[in-house]
Tab-separated table of C-alpha atoms in Angstrom:
chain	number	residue	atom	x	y	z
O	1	UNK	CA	-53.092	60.815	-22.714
O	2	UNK	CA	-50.401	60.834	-19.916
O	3	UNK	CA	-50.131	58.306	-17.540
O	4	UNK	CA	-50.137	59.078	-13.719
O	5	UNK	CA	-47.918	56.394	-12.314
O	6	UNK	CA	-46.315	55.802	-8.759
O	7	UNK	CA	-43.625	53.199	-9.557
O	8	UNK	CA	-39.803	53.547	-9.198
O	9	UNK	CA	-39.478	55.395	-12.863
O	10	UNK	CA	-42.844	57.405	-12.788
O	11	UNK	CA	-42.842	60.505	-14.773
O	12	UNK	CA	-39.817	59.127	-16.598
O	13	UNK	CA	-39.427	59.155	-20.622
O	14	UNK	CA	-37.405	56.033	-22.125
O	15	UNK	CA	-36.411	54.751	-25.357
O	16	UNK	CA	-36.035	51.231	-25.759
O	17	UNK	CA	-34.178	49.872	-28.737
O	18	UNK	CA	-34.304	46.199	-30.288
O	19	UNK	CA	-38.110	46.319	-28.436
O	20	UNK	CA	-39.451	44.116	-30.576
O	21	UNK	CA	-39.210	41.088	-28.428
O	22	UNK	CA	-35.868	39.092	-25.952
O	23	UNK	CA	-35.117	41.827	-23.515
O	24	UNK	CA	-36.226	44.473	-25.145
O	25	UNK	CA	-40.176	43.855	-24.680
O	26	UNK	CA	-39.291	42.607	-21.041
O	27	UNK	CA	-37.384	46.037	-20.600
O	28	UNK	CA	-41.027	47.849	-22.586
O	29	UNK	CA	-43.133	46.133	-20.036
O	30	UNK	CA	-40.895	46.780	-16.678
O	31	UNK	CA	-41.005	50.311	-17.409
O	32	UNK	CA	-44.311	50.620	-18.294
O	33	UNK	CA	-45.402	48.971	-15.608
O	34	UNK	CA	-43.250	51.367	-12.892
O	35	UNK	CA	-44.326	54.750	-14.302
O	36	UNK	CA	-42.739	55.539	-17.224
O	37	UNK	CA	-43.652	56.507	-21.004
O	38	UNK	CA	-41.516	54.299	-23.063
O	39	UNK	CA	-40.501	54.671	-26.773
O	40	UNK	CA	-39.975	51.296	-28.425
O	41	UNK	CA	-37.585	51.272	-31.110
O	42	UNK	CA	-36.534	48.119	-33.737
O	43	UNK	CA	-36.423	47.411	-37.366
O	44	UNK	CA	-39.379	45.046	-36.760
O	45	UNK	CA	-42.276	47.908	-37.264
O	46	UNK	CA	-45.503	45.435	-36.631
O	47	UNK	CA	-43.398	43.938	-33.637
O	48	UNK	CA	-43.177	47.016	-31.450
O	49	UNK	CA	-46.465	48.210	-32.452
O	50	UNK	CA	-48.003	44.943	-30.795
O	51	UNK	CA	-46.221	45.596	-27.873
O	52	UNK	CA	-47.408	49.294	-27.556
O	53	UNK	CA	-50.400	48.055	-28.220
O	54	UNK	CA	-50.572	45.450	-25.581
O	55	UNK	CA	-48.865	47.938	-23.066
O	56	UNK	CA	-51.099	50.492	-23.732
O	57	UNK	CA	-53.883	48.324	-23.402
O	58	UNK	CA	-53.163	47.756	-19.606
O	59	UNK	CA	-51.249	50.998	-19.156
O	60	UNK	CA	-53.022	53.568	-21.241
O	61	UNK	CA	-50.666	56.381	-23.319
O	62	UNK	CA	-47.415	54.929	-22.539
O	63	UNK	CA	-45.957	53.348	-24.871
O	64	UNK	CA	-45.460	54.720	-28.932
O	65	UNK	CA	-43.584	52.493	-31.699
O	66	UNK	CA	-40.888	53.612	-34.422
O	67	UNK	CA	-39.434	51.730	-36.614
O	68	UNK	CA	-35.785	52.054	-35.823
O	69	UNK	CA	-32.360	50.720	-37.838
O	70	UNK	CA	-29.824	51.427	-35.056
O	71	UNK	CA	-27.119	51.449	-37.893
O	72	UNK	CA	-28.239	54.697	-39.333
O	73	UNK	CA	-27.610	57.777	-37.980
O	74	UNK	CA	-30.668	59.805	-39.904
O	75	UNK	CA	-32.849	57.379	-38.077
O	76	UNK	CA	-31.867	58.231	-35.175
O	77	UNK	CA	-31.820	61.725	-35.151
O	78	UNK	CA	-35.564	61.062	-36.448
O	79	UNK	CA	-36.541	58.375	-34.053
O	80	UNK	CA	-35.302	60.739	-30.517
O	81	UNK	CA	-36.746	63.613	-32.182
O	82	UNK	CA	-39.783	62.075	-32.669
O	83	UNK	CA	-40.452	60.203	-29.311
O	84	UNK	CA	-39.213	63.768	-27.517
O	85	UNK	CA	-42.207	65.041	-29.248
O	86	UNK	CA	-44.787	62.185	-28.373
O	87	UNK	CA	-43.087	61.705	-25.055
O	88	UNK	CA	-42.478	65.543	-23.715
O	89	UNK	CA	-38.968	64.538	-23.452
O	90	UNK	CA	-36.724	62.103	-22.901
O	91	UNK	CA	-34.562	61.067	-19.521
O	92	UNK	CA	-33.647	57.526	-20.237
O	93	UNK	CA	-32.158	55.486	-22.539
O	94	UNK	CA	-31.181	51.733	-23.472
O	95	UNK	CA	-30.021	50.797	-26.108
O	96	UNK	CA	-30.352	46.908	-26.075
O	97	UNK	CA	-30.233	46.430	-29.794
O	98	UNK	CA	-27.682	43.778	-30.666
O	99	UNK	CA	-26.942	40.704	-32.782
O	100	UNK	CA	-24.783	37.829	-32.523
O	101	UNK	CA	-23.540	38.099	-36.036
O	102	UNK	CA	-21.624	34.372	-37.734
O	103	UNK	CA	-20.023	32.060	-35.545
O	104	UNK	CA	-16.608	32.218	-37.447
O	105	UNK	CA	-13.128	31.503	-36.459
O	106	UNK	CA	-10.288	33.674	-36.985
O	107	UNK	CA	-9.431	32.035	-40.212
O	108	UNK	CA	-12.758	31.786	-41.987
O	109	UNK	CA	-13.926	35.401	-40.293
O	110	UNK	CA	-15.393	37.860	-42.771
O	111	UNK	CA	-14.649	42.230	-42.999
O	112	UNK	CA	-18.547	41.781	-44.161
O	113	UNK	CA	-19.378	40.019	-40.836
O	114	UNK	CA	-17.074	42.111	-38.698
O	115	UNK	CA	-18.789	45.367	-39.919
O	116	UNK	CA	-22.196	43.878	-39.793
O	117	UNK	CA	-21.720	43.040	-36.221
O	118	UNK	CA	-19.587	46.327	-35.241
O	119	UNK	CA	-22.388	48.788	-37.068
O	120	UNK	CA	-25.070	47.276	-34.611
O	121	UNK	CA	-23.379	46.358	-31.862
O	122	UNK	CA	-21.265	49.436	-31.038
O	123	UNK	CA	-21.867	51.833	-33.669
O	124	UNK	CA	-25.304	52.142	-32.621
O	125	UNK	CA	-24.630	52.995	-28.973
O	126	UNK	CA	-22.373	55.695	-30.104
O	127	UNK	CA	-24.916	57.270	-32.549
O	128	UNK	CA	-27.966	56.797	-29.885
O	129	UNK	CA	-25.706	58.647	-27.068
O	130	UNK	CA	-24.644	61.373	-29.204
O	131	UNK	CA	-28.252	62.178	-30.266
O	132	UNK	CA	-29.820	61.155	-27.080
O	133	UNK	CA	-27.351	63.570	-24.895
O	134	UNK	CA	-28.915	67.023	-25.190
O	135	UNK	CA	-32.121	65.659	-24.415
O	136	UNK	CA	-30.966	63.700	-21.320
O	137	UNK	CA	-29.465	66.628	-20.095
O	138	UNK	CA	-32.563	68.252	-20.569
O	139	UNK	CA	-34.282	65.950	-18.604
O	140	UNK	CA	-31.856	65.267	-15.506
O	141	UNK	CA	-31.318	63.179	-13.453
O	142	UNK	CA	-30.889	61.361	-16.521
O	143	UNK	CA	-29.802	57.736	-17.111
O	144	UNK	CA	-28.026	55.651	-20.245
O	145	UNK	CA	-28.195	51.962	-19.870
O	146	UNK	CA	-26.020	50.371	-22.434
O	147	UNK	CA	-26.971	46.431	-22.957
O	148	UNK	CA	-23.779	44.730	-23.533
O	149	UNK	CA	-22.873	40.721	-22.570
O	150	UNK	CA	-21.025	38.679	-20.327
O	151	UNK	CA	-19.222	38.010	-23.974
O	152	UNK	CA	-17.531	41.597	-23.632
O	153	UNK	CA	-15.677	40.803	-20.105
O	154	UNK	CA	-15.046	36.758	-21.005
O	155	UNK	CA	-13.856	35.665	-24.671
O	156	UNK	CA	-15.226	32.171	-26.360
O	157	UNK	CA	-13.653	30.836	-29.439
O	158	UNK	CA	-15.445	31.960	-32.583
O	159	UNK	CA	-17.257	34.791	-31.390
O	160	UNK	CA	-14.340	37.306	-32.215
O	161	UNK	CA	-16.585	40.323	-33.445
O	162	UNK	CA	-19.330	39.292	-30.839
O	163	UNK	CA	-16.624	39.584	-28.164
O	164	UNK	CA	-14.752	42.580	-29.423
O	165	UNK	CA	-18.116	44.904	-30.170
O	166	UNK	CA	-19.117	44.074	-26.529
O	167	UNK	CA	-16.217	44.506	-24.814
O	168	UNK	CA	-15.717	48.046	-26.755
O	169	UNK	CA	-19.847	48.439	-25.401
O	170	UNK	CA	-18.442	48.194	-21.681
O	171	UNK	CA	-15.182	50.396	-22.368
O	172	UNK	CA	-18.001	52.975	-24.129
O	173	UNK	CA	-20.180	53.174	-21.416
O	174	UNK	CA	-17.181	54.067	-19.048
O	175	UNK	CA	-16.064	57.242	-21.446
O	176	UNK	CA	-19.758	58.228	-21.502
O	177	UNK	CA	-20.173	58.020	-17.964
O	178	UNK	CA	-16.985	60.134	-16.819
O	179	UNK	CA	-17.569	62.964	-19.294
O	180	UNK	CA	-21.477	63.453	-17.736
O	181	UNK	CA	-20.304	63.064	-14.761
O	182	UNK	CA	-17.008	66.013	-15.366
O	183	UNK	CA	-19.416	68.077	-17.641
O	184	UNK	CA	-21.834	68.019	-14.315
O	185	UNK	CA	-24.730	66.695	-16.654
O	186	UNK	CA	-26.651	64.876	-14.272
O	187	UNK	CA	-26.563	62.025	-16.653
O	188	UNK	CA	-25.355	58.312	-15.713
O	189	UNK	CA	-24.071	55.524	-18.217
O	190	UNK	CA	-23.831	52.013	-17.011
O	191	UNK	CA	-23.222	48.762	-18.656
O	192	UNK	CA	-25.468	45.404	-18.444
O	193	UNK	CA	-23.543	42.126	-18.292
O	194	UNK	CA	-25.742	39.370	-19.157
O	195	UNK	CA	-24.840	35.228	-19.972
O	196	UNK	CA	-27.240	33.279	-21.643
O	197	UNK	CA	-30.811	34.060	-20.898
O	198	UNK	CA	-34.219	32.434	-22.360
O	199	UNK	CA	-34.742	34.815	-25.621
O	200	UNK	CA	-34.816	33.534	-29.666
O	201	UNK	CA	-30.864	34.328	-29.088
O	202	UNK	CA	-30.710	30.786	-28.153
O	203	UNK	CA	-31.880	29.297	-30.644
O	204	UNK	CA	-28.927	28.536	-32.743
O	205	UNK	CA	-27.552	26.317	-29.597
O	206	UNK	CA	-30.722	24.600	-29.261
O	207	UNK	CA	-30.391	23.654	-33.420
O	208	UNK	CA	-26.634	22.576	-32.435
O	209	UNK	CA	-28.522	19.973	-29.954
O	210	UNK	CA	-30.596	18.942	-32.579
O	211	UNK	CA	-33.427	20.898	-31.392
O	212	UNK	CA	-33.376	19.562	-27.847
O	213	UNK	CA	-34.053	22.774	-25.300
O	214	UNK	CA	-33.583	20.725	-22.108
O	215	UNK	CA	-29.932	19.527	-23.442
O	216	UNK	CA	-29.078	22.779	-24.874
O	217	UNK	CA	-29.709	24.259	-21.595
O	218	UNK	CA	-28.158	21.584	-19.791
O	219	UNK	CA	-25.008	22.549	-21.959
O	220	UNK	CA	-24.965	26.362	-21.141
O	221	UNK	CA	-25.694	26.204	-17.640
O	222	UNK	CA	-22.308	23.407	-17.100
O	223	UNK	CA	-20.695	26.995	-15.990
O	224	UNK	CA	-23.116	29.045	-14.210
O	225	UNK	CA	-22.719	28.214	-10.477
O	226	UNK	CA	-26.666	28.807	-10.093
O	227	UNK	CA	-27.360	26.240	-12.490
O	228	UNK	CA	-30.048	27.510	-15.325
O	229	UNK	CA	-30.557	30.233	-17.893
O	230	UNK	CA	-31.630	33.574	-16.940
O	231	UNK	CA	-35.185	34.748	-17.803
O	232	UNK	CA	-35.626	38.140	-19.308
O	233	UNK	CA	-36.968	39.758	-15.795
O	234	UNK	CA	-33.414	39.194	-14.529
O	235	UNK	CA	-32.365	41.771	-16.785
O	236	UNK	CA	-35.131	43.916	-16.642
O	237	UNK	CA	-34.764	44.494	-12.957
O	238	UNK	CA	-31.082	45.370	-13.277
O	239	UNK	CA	-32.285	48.009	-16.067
O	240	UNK	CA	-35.225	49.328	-13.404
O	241	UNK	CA	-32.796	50.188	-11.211
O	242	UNK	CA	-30.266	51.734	-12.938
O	243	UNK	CA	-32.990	53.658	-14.965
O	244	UNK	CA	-34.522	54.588	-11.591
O	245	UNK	CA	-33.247	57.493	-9.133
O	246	UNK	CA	-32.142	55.038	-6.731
O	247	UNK	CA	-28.993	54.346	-8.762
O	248	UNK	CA	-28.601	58.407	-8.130
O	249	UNK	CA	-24.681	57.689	-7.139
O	250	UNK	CA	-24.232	54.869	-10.076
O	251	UNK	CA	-22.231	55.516	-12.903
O	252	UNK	CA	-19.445	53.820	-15.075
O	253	UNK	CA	-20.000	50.972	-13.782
O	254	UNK	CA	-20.749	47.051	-15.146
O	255	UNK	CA	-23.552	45.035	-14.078
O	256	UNK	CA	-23.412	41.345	-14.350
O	257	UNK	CA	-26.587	39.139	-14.659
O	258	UNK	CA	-24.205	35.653	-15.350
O	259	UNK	CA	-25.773	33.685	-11.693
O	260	UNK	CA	-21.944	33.438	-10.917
O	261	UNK	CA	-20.417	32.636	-13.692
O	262	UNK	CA	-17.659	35.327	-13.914
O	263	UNK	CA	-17.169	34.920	-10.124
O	264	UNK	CA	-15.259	31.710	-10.558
């Protein structure tokens, strides 16, 4: 069953990774809701096939669930093969998966930690571009949205494979984005930039306050000029429009959802 939608991505195809809930299901449910078919991806199986579920429940036949682990490259090939299929192609892409990985300082830093973090991080954007590509250009005006973190333009002590995977995300994008664009692909890559926003992400600062949201918050927001924590719409807006044709002249560039922070 197709959908007929008239929002700002209708008729598009997307595939969503790390879906299962944070940004990702915002992202599922923005899309959704504006037109598109969207394929949502993550190693949590029963997660994204709740959220199809509940999409397709208000928007019927637009939204299919894979189970997805970014860090392997058969599973991608499978995955964008198989939501081409279900989909009737595919013209954008976000790869959102991500983890924080240890908090470890350069001294007590692991290689185990460092590749964890670097295989889902980066890695994964790599793999889901490469496979992703021909189908894009298939499908142009095509768009990549690559999820990275206001981690990857700003460093913080004992987050070194956090910051370094993110800031290679951002560099990434910028390679992707000039060969489309020289190639004459039709097919945009831009970056997403955000600081701390209300997901389970946050949880291991709210532990640090001894489970206390209101302090942990009060703690994360002492350098964001605007003075609380995102909420996962923020983001999902900035991914509408750069998934959307009205970003048509957009590419290789960073987008950052931080209420001020890096403006200081």
């Amino acid at each position: 069953m197709t959908t007929t939608g008239t929002g700002r991505v209708a008729g598009k195809k997307a595939l969503i990774t790390g879906a299962a809930g944070g940004l990702g299901q915002a992202m599922g449910w923005m899309l959704a809701r504006q037109g598109a078919r969207v394929a949502l991806t993550d190693v949590d199986l029963a997660g994204v096939q709740a959220l199809a579920a509940a999409i397709n429940a208000e928007v019927p036949g637009s939204a299919f669930a894979y189970a997805h682990d970014v860090a392997d490259e058969a599973a991608w090939a499978y995955v964008i093969e198989a939501a081409v299929a279900d989909m009737g192609g595919l013209s954008i892409l976000v790869n959102n998966a991500g983890i924080g990985g240890e908090m470890k300082y350069v001294e007590t830093d692991t290689i185990e930690n460092w590749r964890r973090v670097q295989a889902i991080n980066i890695e994964s954007i790599m793999l889901g571009c490469k496979h992703a590509m021909k189908h894009l250009r298939a499908s142009a005006p095509a768009s990549i949205v690559n999820i990275s973190s206001v981690a990857g333009l700003a460093a913080a002590p004992g987050m070194g494979a956090y910051n370094a995977t993110k800031a290679a995300v951002w560099m990434y994008t910028k390679t992707v984005a000039l060969e489309a664009a020289k190639m004459d692909w039709n097919v945009r890559c831009n970056s997403v930039h955000p600081v701390f926003i209300k997901t389970p992400i946050l949880d291991p600062f709210i532990a640090m306050a001894g489970g206390d949201e209101a302090k942990a918050h009060e703690r994360l927001t002492r350098g964001i000029p605007m003075k609380r924590i995102g909420e996962p719409d923020d983001v999902a807006y900035c991914v509408l429009y750069l998934a959307s044709d009205e970003s048509k002249f957009v590419t290789g560039s960073e987008f950052k959802i931080d209420g001020g922070m890096l403006a200081q």
